[in-house]
Amino acid sequence: MGDRLPRKVYERELARLQAELVKLQEWVRAERRRLVVIFEGRDAAGKGSTIKRITEYLNPRVARIVALPRPDDRERGQWYFQRYVEQLPAAGEIVLMDRSWYNRAGVEWVMGFCSNEEHRRFLHQCPIFERLLVEDGVLLRKYWFSVSETEQEHRIRARLSDPVRRWKLSAVDLESIEHWDDYSRAKDEMILYTDIPEAPWSIVDSDDKRRARVNMIAHLLGSVPYHEVPPPAIRLPQRPPATGYRRPEKNPGNYVPDHAATL
């Protein structure tokens, strides 16, 4: 990776890419396609901030973020992929998965939340499951955000001292520092079994968050054969003439106090 991407260059390119993401969204909607984008990687690797930039100007009725909590008792008794199947897009929708079914190959396996048998079964079933999705017409894109050990620790320490970002850290996140090699082995094994031609992994070097965001978004756009869909013609109607209706006097109690005036 090169030097840190200058802010002005980053902001200019991000704006261009976000305009293209809107075109991608309209193509997905018009062509009734189904797009799933998986974001995986170590804690504090920059997945969430990238998703935020992707969805900033998208229609939440078309592009939806999925970040599932821990499975409840009922979900633990289901087929492992079942809770994720329920989140898949319908025609004309985009789903961005902030972590996905790959939890089983990562945090669940490393932290002992699944058995050896469950882990082996996942590595066997996952490629089959993904081939079925692709065969059915789902556009499946998988991104792994790779961060160095030093940069990850720096970001976690920054979150610890930041009151508006501290909520992002859990006990499992903090323990991940002690399991760096275990996560490395788990990731390498996961890639070995699930990097299939129908749904390959794309690795994003994310030590520089700005560079990672524009690289990932540009790659996503380049991987989908979308085209610009002409927007429908819209005419702003003329305001009708006044009819003499007189509104009641304003009640000051119904208005939010002008906090800005105290600044």
PDB file of C-alpha atoms in Angstrom:
ATOM      1  CA  MET A   1       0.000   0.000   0.000  1.00  0.00           C
ATOM      2  CA  GLY A   2       1.213   3.504  -0.804  1.00  0.00           C
ATOM      3  CA  ASP A   3       1.214   6.637   1.335  1.00  0.00           C
ATOM      4  CA  ARG A   4      -1.920   7.835   3.089  1.00  0.00           C
ATOM      5  CA  LEU A   5      -4.401   9.090   0.505  1.00  0.00           C
ATOM      6  CA  PRO A   6      -4.698  12.914   0.713  1.00  0.00           C
ATOM      7  CA  ARG A   7      -8.056  14.087   2.011  1.00  0.00           C
ATOM      8  CA  LYS A   8      -8.901  16.264  -0.996  1.00  0.00           C
ATOM      9  CA  VAL A   9      -8.155  13.452  -3.425  1.00  0.00           C
ATOM     10  CA  TYR A  10     -10.168  11.051  -1.275  1.00  0.00           C
ATOM     11  CA  GLU A  11     -13.194  13.323  -0.975  1.00  0.00           C
ATOM     12  CA  ARG A  12     -13.262  14.074  -4.707  1.00  0.00           C
ATOM     13  CA  GLU A  13     -13.063  10.411  -5.685  1.00  0.00           C
ATOM     14  CA  LEU A  14     -15.506   9.316  -2.996  1.00  0.00           C
ATOM     15  CA  ALA A  15     -18.087  11.794  -4.307  1.00  0.00           C
ATOM     16  CA  ARG A  16     -17.670  10.412  -7.821  1.00  0.00           C
ATOM     17  CA  LEU A  17     -17.983   6.827  -6.617  1.00  0.00           C
ATOM     18  CA  GLN A  18     -21.059   7.616  -4.527  1.00  0.00           C
ATOM     19  CA  ALA A  19     -22.736   9.051  -7.628  1.00  0.00           C
ATOM     20  CA  GLU A  20     -21.957   5.790  -9.406  1.00  0.00           C
ATOM     21  CA  LEU A  21     -23.414   3.816  -6.486  1.00  0.00           C
ATOM     22  CA  VAL A  22     -26.703   5.638  -7.036  1.00  0.00           C
ATOM     23  CA  LYS A  23     -26.607   4.543 -10.685  1.00  0.00           C
ATOM     24  CA  LEU A  24     -25.906   0.984  -9.525  1.00  0.00           C
ATOM     25  CA  GLN A  25     -28.867   1.174  -7.159  1.00  0.00           C
ATOM     26  CA  GLU A  26     -31.217   2.353  -9.916  1.00  0.00           C
ATOM     27  CA  TRP A  27     -29.966  -0.419 -12.214  1.00  0.00           C
ATOM     28  CA  VAL A  28     -30.587  -3.041  -9.514  1.00  0.00           C
ATOM     29  CA  ARG A  29     -34.089  -1.699  -9.001  1.00  0.00           C
ATOM     30  CA  ALA A  30     -34.946  -1.351 -12.709  1.00  0.00           C
ATOM     31  CA  GLU A  31     -33.516  -4.742 -13.686  1.00  0.00           C
ATOM     32  CA  ARG A  32     -34.908  -6.421 -10.541  1.00  0.00           C
ATOM     33  CA  ARG A  33     -31.522  -7.858  -9.662  1.00  0.00           C
ATOM     34  CA  ARG A  34     -30.419  -9.094  -6.252  1.00  0.00           C
ATOM     35  CA  LEU A  35     -27.062  -7.946  -4.890  1.00  0.00           C
ATOM     36  CA  VAL A  36     -25.425  -9.196  -1.686  1.00  0.00           C
ATOM     37  CA  VAL A  37     -22.176  -7.636  -0.485  1.00  0.00           C
ATOM     38  CA  ILE A  38     -20.417  -9.321   2.437  1.00  0.00           C
ATOM     39  CA  PHE A  39     -18.036  -7.335   4.653  1.00  0.00           C
ATOM     40  CA  GLU A  40     -15.692  -9.413   6.787  1.00  0.00           C
ATOM     41  CA  GLY A  41     -12.418  -8.767   8.552  1.00  0.00           C
ATOM     42  CA  ARG A  42     -10.819  -8.292  11.918  1.00  0.00           C
ATOM     43  CA  ASP A  43     -12.291  -5.974  14.536  1.00  0.00           C
ATOM     44  CA  ALA A  44     -11.640  -2.277  13.751  1.00  0.00           C
ATOM     45  CA  ALA A  45     -10.656  -3.098  10.170  1.00  0.00           C
ATOM     46  CA  GLY A  46     -12.927  -0.406   8.725  1.00  0.00           C
ATOM     47  CA  LYS A  47     -15.927  -2.427   7.562  1.00  0.00           C
ATOM     48  CA  GLY A  48     -18.564  -0.258   9.237  1.00  0.00           C
ATOM     49  CA  SER A  49     -17.160   3.050   8.055  1.00  0.00           C
ATOM     50  CA  THR A  50     -17.013   1.766   4.481  1.00  0.00           C
ATOM     51  CA  ILE A  51     -20.627   0.605   4.630  1.00  0.00           C
ATOM     52  CA  LYS A  52     -21.577   4.046   5.950  1.00  0.00           C
ATOM     53  CA  ARG A  53     -20.003   5.756   2.920  1.00  0.00           C
ATOM     54  CA  ILE A  54     -21.641   3.318   0.520  1.00  0.00           C
ATOM     55  CA  THR A  55     -25.151   3.873   1.871  1.00  0.00           C
ATOM     56  CA  GLU A  56     -24.869   7.627   2.492  1.00  0.00           C
ATOM     57  CA  TYR A  57     -26.889   8.589  -0.614  1.00  0.00           C
ATOM     58  CA  LEU A  58     -28.713   5.328  -1.305  1.00  0.00           C
ATOM     59  CA  ASN A  59     -32.407   4.662  -0.826  1.00  0.00           C
ATOM     60  CA  PRO A  60     -32.847   2.630   2.402  1.00  0.00           C
ATOM     61  CA  ARG A  61     -35.828   0.911   0.777  1.00  0.00           C
ATOM     62  CA  VAL A  62     -33.466  -0.501  -1.848  1.00  0.00           C
ATOM     63  CA  ALA A  63     -30.127  -0.819  -0.009  1.00  0.00           C
ATOM     64  CA  ARG A  64     -30.393  -2.451   3.403  1.00  0.00           C
ATOM     65  CA  ILE A  65     -27.700  -3.095   6.029  1.00  0.00           C
ATOM     66  CA  VAL A  66     -27.824  -6.429   7.844  1.00  0.00           C
ATOM     67  CA  ALA A  67     -25.909  -6.724  11.130  1.00  0.00           C
ATOM     68  CA  LEU A  68     -27.431  -9.608  13.045  1.00  0.00           C
ATOM     69  CA  PRO A  69     -27.036  -9.957  16.821  1.00  0.00           C
ATOM     70  CA  ARG A  70     -26.136 -13.186  18.537  1.00  0.00           C
ATOM     71  CA  PRO A  71     -28.590 -15.991  17.707  1.00  0.00           C
ATOM     72  CA  ASP A  72     -31.303 -16.635  20.264  1.00  0.00           C
ATOM     73  CA  ASP A  73     -32.255 -20.087  21.575  1.00  0.00           C
ATOM     74  CA  ARG A  74     -34.646 -20.761  18.701  1.00  0.00           C
ATOM     75  CA  GLU A  75     -32.112 -19.700  16.056  1.00  0.00           C
ATOM     76  CA  ARG A  76     -29.442 -21.895  17.601  1.00  0.00           C
ATOM     77  CA  GLY A  77     -31.755 -24.840  16.918  1.00  0.00           C
ATOM     78  CA  GLN A  78     -32.091 -23.969  13.206  1.00  0.00           C
ATOM     79  CA  TRP A  79     -29.962 -24.892  10.227  1.00  0.00           C
ATOM     80  CA  TYR A  80     -27.017 -22.529  10.567  1.00  0.00           C
ATOM     81  CA  PHE A  81     -27.683 -20.588   7.339  1.00  0.00           C
ATOM     82  CA  GLN A  82     -31.416 -20.247   7.995  1.00  0.00           C
ATOM     83  CA  ARG A  83     -31.329 -16.883   9.796  1.00  0.00           C
ATOM     84  CA  TYR A  84     -29.229 -15.446   6.989  1.00  0.00           C
ATOM     85  CA  VAL A  85     -31.519 -16.755   4.248  1.00  0.00           C
ATOM     86  CA  GLU A  86     -34.307 -14.670   5.783  1.00  0.00           C
ATOM     87  CA  GLN A  87     -32.187 -11.548   5.225  1.00  0.00           C
ATOM     88  CA  LEU A  88     -31.419 -12.124   1.551  1.00  0.00           C
ATOM     89  CA  PRO A  89     -32.667  -9.507  -0.933  1.00  0.00           C
ATOM     90  CA  ALA A  90     -35.785  -9.790  -3.043  1.00  0.00           C
ATOM     91  CA  ALA A  91     -35.809  -8.613  -6.652  1.00  0.00           C
ATOM     92  CA  GLY A  92     -34.626  -5.017  -6.928  1.00  0.00           C
ATOM     93  CA  GLU A  93     -32.824  -4.950  -3.571  1.00  0.00           C
ATOM     94  CA  ILE A  94     -29.261  -4.655  -2.252  1.00  0.00           C
ATOM     95  CA  VAL A  95     -28.166  -6.184   1.054  1.00  0.00           C
ATOM     96  CA  LEU A  96     -24.901  -5.144   2.714  1.00  0.00           C
ATOM     97  CA  MET A  97     -23.878  -7.659   5.375  1.00  0.00           C
ATOM     98  CA  ASP A  98     -21.817  -6.197   8.212  1.00  0.00           C
ATOM     99  CA  ARG A  99     -20.496  -9.640   9.074  1.00  0.00           C
ATOM    100  CA  SER A 100     -22.360 -12.636   7.767  1.00  0.00           C
ATOM    101  CA  TRP A 101     -22.557 -16.409   7.885  1.00  0.00           C
ATOM    102  CA  TYR A 102     -18.755 -16.291   8.038  1.00  0.00           C
ATOM    103  CA  ASN A 103     -19.048 -15.638  11.772  1.00  0.00           C
ATOM    104  CA  ARG A 104     -18.837 -19.408  12.126  1.00  0.00           C
ATOM    105  CA  ALA A 105     -15.447 -19.524  10.423  1.00  0.00           C
ATOM    106  CA  GLY A 106     -14.136 -16.577  12.453  1.00  0.00           C
ATOM    107  CA  VAL A 107     -15.231 -15.424  15.877  1.00  0.00           C
ATOM    108  CA  GLU A 108     -17.378 -18.484  16.662  1.00  0.00           C
ATOM    109  CA  TRP A 109     -14.560 -20.871  15.843  1.00  0.00           C
ATOM    110  CA  VAL A 110     -11.757 -18.893  17.504  1.00  0.00           C
ATOM    111  CA  MET A 111     -13.704 -18.080  20.677  1.00  0.00           C
ATOM    112  CA  GLY A 112     -15.122 -21.572  21.080  1.00  0.00           C
ATOM    113  CA  PHE A 113     -18.764 -20.663  20.387  1.00  0.00           C
ATOM    114  CA  CYS A 114     -19.150 -23.611  18.000  1.00  0.00           C
ATOM    115  CA  SER A 115     -17.903 -27.187  18.037  1.00  0.00           C
ATOM    116  CA  ASN A 116     -15.269 -28.751  15.784  1.00  0.00           C
ATOM    117  CA  GLU A 117     -18.029 -30.638  13.985  1.00  0.00           C
ATOM    118  CA  GLU A 118     -20.067 -27.463  13.396  1.00  0.00           C
ATOM    119  CA  HIS A 119     -16.993 -25.702  12.053  1.00  0.00           C
ATOM    120  CA  ARG A 120     -16.154 -28.539   9.645  1.00  0.00           C
ATOM    121  CA  ARG A 121     -19.770 -28.737   8.508  1.00  0.00           C
ATOM    122  CA  PHE A 122     -19.756 -25.006   7.776  1.00  0.00           C
ATOM    123  CA  LEU A 123     -16.610 -25.200   5.637  1.00  0.00           C
ATOM    124  CA  HIS A 124     -18.240 -28.033   3.676  1.00  0.00           C
ATOM    125  CA  GLN A 125     -21.689 -26.457   3.279  1.00  0.00           C
ATOM    126  CA  CYS A 126     -20.733 -22.833   2.687  1.00  0.00           C
ATOM    127  CA  PRO A 127     -19.429 -23.255  -0.891  1.00  0.00           C
ATOM    128  CA  ILE A 128     -22.529 -25.320  -1.733  1.00  0.00           C
ATOM    129  CA  PHE A 129     -24.807 -22.671  -0.234  1.00  0.00           C
ATOM    130  CA  GLU A 130     -23.095 -19.854  -2.125  1.00  0.00           C
ATOM    131  CA  ARG A 131     -23.149 -21.745  -5.424  1.00  0.00           C
ATOM    132  CA  LEU A 132     -26.908 -22.166  -5.007  1.00  0.00           C
ATOM    133  CA  LEU A 133     -27.304 -18.408  -4.453  1.00  0.00           C
ATOM    134  CA  VAL A 134     -25.256 -17.539  -7.524  1.00  0.00           C
ATOM    135  CA  GLU A 135     -27.014 -20.196  -9.617  1.00  0.00           C
ATOM    136  CA  ASP A 136     -30.325 -18.584  -8.661  1.00  0.00           C
ATOM    137  CA  GLY A 137     -29.134 -15.216  -9.964  1.00  0.00           C
ATOM    138  CA  VAL A 138     -27.870 -13.527  -6.797  1.00  0.00           C
ATOM    139  CA  LEU A 139     -24.900 -11.225  -7.349  1.00  0.00           C
ATOM    140  CA  LEU A 140     -22.651 -12.201  -4.442  1.00  0.00           C
ATOM    141  CA  ARG A 141     -19.573 -10.131  -3.584  1.00  0.00           C
ATOM    142  CA  LYS A 142     -17.277 -10.950  -0.627  1.00  0.00           C
ATOM    143  CA  TYR A 143     -14.722  -8.527   0.831  1.00  0.00           C
ATOM    144  CA  TRP A 144     -12.165  -9.201   3.548  1.00  0.00           C
ATOM    145  CA  PHE A 145     -10.749  -6.055   5.179  1.00  0.00           C
ATOM    146  CA  SER A 146      -7.153  -6.752   6.165  1.00  0.00           C
ATOM    147  CA  VAL A 147      -5.577  -4.618   8.902  1.00  0.00           C
ATOM    148  CA  SER A 148      -2.146  -4.921  10.471  1.00  0.00           C
ATOM    149  CA  GLU A 149      -1.658  -5.859  14.103  1.00  0.00           C
ATOM    150  CA  THR A 150      -0.237  -2.432  14.959  1.00  0.00           C
ATOM    151  CA  GLU A 151      -3.015  -0.490  13.244  1.00  0.00           C
ATOM    152  CA  GLN A 152      -5.749  -2.617  14.801  1.00  0.00           C
ATOM    153  CA  GLU A 153      -4.415  -1.989  18.309  1.00  0.00           C
ATOM    154  CA  HIS A 154      -4.127   1.748  17.561  1.00  0.00           C
ATOM    155  CA  ARG A 155      -7.781   1.906  16.462  1.00  0.00           C
ATOM    156  CA  ILE A 156      -9.049  -0.094  19.422  1.00  0.00           C
ATOM    157  CA  ARG A 157      -7.171   2.169  21.849  1.00  0.00           C
ATOM    158  CA  ALA A 158      -8.653   5.212  20.103  1.00  0.00           C
ATOM    159  CA  ARG A 159     -12.153   3.806  20.539  1.00  0.00           C
ATOM    160  CA  LEU A 160     -11.555   3.166  24.224  1.00  0.00           C
ATOM    161  CA  SER A 161     -10.933   6.880  24.800  1.00  0.00           C
ATOM    162  CA  ASP A 162     -13.707   8.126  22.496  1.00  0.00           C
ATOM    163  CA  PRO A 163     -17.131   8.378  24.232  1.00  0.00           C
ATOM    164  CA  VAL A 164     -19.060   8.346  20.926  1.00  0.00           C
ATOM    165  CA  ARG A 165     -17.299   5.246  19.577  1.00  0.00           C
ATOM    166  CA  ARG A 166     -16.696   3.239  22.731  1.00  0.00           C
ATOM    167  CA  TRP A 167     -19.958   1.350  22.179  1.00  0.00           C
ATOM    168  CA  LYS A 168     -18.337  -0.344  19.182  1.00  0.00           C
ATOM    169  CA  LEU A 169     -16.094  -2.366  21.502  1.00  0.00           C
ATOM    170  CA  SER A 170     -17.226  -5.570  23.167  1.00  0.00           C
ATOM    171  CA  ALA A 171     -15.407  -8.000  25.419  1.00  0.00           C
ATOM    172  CA  VAL A 172     -14.909 -10.269  22.409  1.00  0.00           C
ATOM    173  CA  ASP A 173     -13.359  -7.379  20.464  1.00  0.00           C
ATOM    174  CA  LEU A 174     -10.827  -6.768  23.221  1.00  0.00           C
ATOM    175  CA  GLU A 175     -10.016 -10.469  23.464  1.00  0.00           C
ATOM    176  CA  SER A 176      -9.271 -10.519  19.742  1.00  0.00           C
ATOM    177  CA  ILE A 177      -5.952  -8.819  20.462  1.00  0.00           C
ATOM    178  CA  GLU A 178      -4.846 -11.889  22.409  1.00  0.00           C
ATOM    179  CA  HIS A 179      -5.968 -14.228  19.600  1.00  0.00           C
ATOM    180  CA  TRP A 180      -4.250 -12.583  16.638  1.00  0.00           C
ATOM    181  CA  ASP A 181      -2.577 -15.773  15.399  1.00  0.00           C
ATOM    182  CA  ASP A 182      -5.732 -17.833  16.006  1.00  0.00           C
ATOM    183  CA  TYR A 183      -7.754 -15.444  13.849  1.00  0.00           C
ATOM    184  CA  SER A 184      -5.026 -15.542  11.195  1.00  0.00           C
ATOM    185  CA  ARG A 185      -5.206 -19.339  11.019  1.00  0.00           C
ATOM    186  CA  ALA A 186      -8.997 -19.281  10.969  1.00  0.00           C
ATOM    187  CA  LYS A 187      -9.063 -16.720   8.155  1.00  0.00           C
ATOM    188  CA  ASP A 188      -6.519 -18.642   6.060  1.00  0.00           C
ATOM    189  CA  GLU A 189      -8.503 -21.869   6.421  1.00  0.00           C
ATOM    190  CA  MET A 190     -11.751 -20.057   5.609  1.00  0.00           C
ATOM    191  CA  ILE A 191     -10.267 -18.611   2.412  1.00  0.00           C
ATOM    192  CA  LEU A 192      -8.897 -22.025   1.430  1.00  0.00           C
ATOM    193  CA  TYR A 193     -12.338 -23.644   1.539  1.00  0.00           C
ATOM    194  CA  THR A 194     -14.619 -20.790   0.447  1.00  0.00           C
ATOM    195  CA  ASP A 195     -12.673 -18.866  -2.213  1.00  0.00           C
ATOM    196  CA  ILE A 196     -14.622 -20.418  -5.082  1.00  0.00           C
ATOM    197  CA  PRO A 197     -14.820 -19.259  -8.733  1.00  0.00           C
ATOM    198  CA  GLU A 198     -18.533 -18.527  -8.404  1.00  0.00           C
ATOM    199  CA  ALA A 199     -17.974 -16.303  -5.351  1.00  0.00           C
ATOM    200  CA  PRO A 200     -14.306 -15.380  -4.881  1.00  0.00           C
ATOM    201  CA  TRP A 201     -12.911 -13.391  -1.983  1.00  0.00           C
ATOM    202  CA  SER A 202     -11.539  -9.887  -2.573  1.00  0.00           C
ATOM    203  CA  ILE A 203      -8.968  -8.670  -0.042  1.00  0.00           C
ATOM    204  CA  VAL A 204      -8.950  -4.979   0.911  1.00  0.00           C
ATOM    205  CA  ASP A 205      -5.780  -3.558   2.477  1.00  0.00           C
ATOM    206  CA  SER A 206      -7.343  -1.300   5.118  1.00  0.00           C
ATOM    207  CA  ASP A 207      -4.485   0.214   7.111  1.00  0.00           C
ATOM    208  CA  ASP A 208      -5.374   3.465   5.322  1.00  0.00           C
ATOM    209  CA  LYS A 209      -9.144   3.795   5.709  1.00  0.00           C
ATOM    210  CA  ARG A 210      -9.541   6.387   2.970  1.00  0.00           C
ATOM    211  CA  ARG A 211      -7.657   4.293   0.462  1.00  0.00           C
ATOM    212  CA  ALA A 212      -9.548   1.147   1.543  1.00  0.00           C
ATOM    213  CA  ARG A 213     -12.950   2.786   1.043  1.00  0.00           C
ATOM    214  CA  VAL A 214     -12.350   4.079  -2.468  1.00  0.00           C
ATOM    215  CA  ASN A 215     -10.545   0.880  -3.493  1.00  0.00           C
ATOM    216  CA  MET A 216     -13.367  -1.330  -2.271  1.00  0.00           C
ATOM    217  CA  ILE A 217     -16.173   0.779  -3.770  1.00  0.00           C
ATOM    218  CA  ALA A 218     -14.384   1.087  -7.112  1.00  0.00           C
ATOM    219  CA  HIS A 219     -13.854  -2.682  -7.191  1.00  0.00           C
ATOM    220  CA  LEU A 220     -17.497  -3.366  -6.368  1.00  0.00           C
ATOM    221  CA  LEU A 221     -18.692  -1.043  -9.126  1.00  0.00           C
ATOM    222  CA  GLY A 222     -16.295  -2.630 -11.589  1.00  0.00           C
ATOM    223  CA  SER A 223     -17.527  -6.129 -10.735  1.00  0.00           C
ATOM    224  CA  VAL A 224     -21.186  -5.464 -11.596  1.00  0.00           C
ATOM    225  CA  PRO A 225     -22.304  -4.949 -15.225  1.00  0.00           C
ATOM    226  CA  TYR A 226     -24.612  -2.053 -14.402  1.00  0.00           C
ATOM    227  CA  HIS A 227     -25.497   0.853 -16.656  1.00  0.00           C
ATOM    228  CA  GLU A 228     -27.162   4.204 -16.114  1.00  0.00           C
ATOM    229  CA  VAL A 229     -30.944   4.009 -16.095  1.00  0.00           C
ATOM    230  CA  PRO A 230     -32.550   7.223 -17.403  1.00  0.00           C
ATOM    231  CA  PRO A 231     -34.678   8.750 -14.628  1.00  0.00           C
ATOM    232  CA  PRO A 232     -38.383   9.295 -15.295  1.00  0.00           C
ATOM    233  CA  ALA A 233     -39.410  12.763 -16.441  1.00  0.00           C
ATOM    234  CA  ILE A 234     -40.646  14.802 -13.484  1.00  0.00           C
ATOM    235  CA  ARG A 235     -42.512  18.099 -13.791  1.00  0.00           C
ATOM    236  CA  LEU A 236     -42.928  20.363 -10.792  1.00  0.00           C
ATOM    237  CA  PRO A 237     -46.634  21.323 -10.648  1.00  0.00           C
ATOM    238  CA  GLN A 238     -47.691  24.921 -10.210  1.00  0.00           C
ATOM    239  CA  ARG A 239     -48.878  25.909  -6.754  1.00  0.00           C
ATOM    240  CA  PRO A 240     -52.666  26.480  -6.833  1.00  0.00           C
ATOM    241  CA  PRO A 241     -53.960  29.956  -5.994  1.00  0.00           C
ATOM    242  CA  ALA A 242     -54.822  30.740  -2.372  1.00  0.00           C
ATOM    243  CA  THR A 243     -58.367  29.961  -1.305  1.00  0.00           C
ATOM    244  CA  GLY A 244     -58.526  32.359   1.630  1.00  0.00           C
ATOM    245  CA  TYR A 245     -57.863  29.760   4.327  1.00  0.00           C
ATOM    246  CA  ARG A 246     -56.448  31.357   7.510  1.00  0.00           C
ATOM    247  CA  ARG A 247     -54.359  29.200   9.771  1.00  0.00           C
ATOM    248  CA  PRO A 248     -54.711  29.480  13.567  1.00  0.00           C
ATOM    249  CA  GLU A 249     -52.095  31.365  15.535  1.00  0.00           C
ATOM    250  CA  LYS A 250     -48.966  29.421  16.340  1.00  0.00           C
ATOM    251  CA  ASN A 251     -48.648  27.904  19.773  1.00  0.00           C
ATOM    252  CA  PRO A 252     -45.047  28.528  20.960  1.00  0.00           C
ATOM    253  CA  GLY A 253     -45.270  25.502  23.231  1.00  0.00           C
ATOM    254  CA  ASN A 254     -45.345  23.194  20.207  1.00  0.00           C
ATOM    255  CA  TYR A 255     -42.010  24.396  18.836  1.00  0.00           C
ATOM    256  CA  VAL A 256     -38.603  23.022  19.722  1.00  0.00           C
ATOM    257  CA  PRO A 257     -36.641  25.652  21.699  1.00  0.00           C
ATOM    258  CA  ASP A 258     -34.006  27.523  19.688  1.00  0.00           C
ATOM    259  CA  HIS A 259     -30.941  25.887  21.211  1.00  0.00           C
ATOM    260  CA  ALA A 260     -28.850  27.180  18.288  1.00  0.00           C
ATOM    261  CA  ALA A 261     -29.429  30.760  19.488  1.00  0.00           C
ATOM    262  CA  THR A 262     -27.530  29.977  22.726  1.00  0.00           C
ATOM    263  CA  LEU A 263     -24.374  28.915  20.948  1.00  0.00           C
TER     264      LEU A 263
END
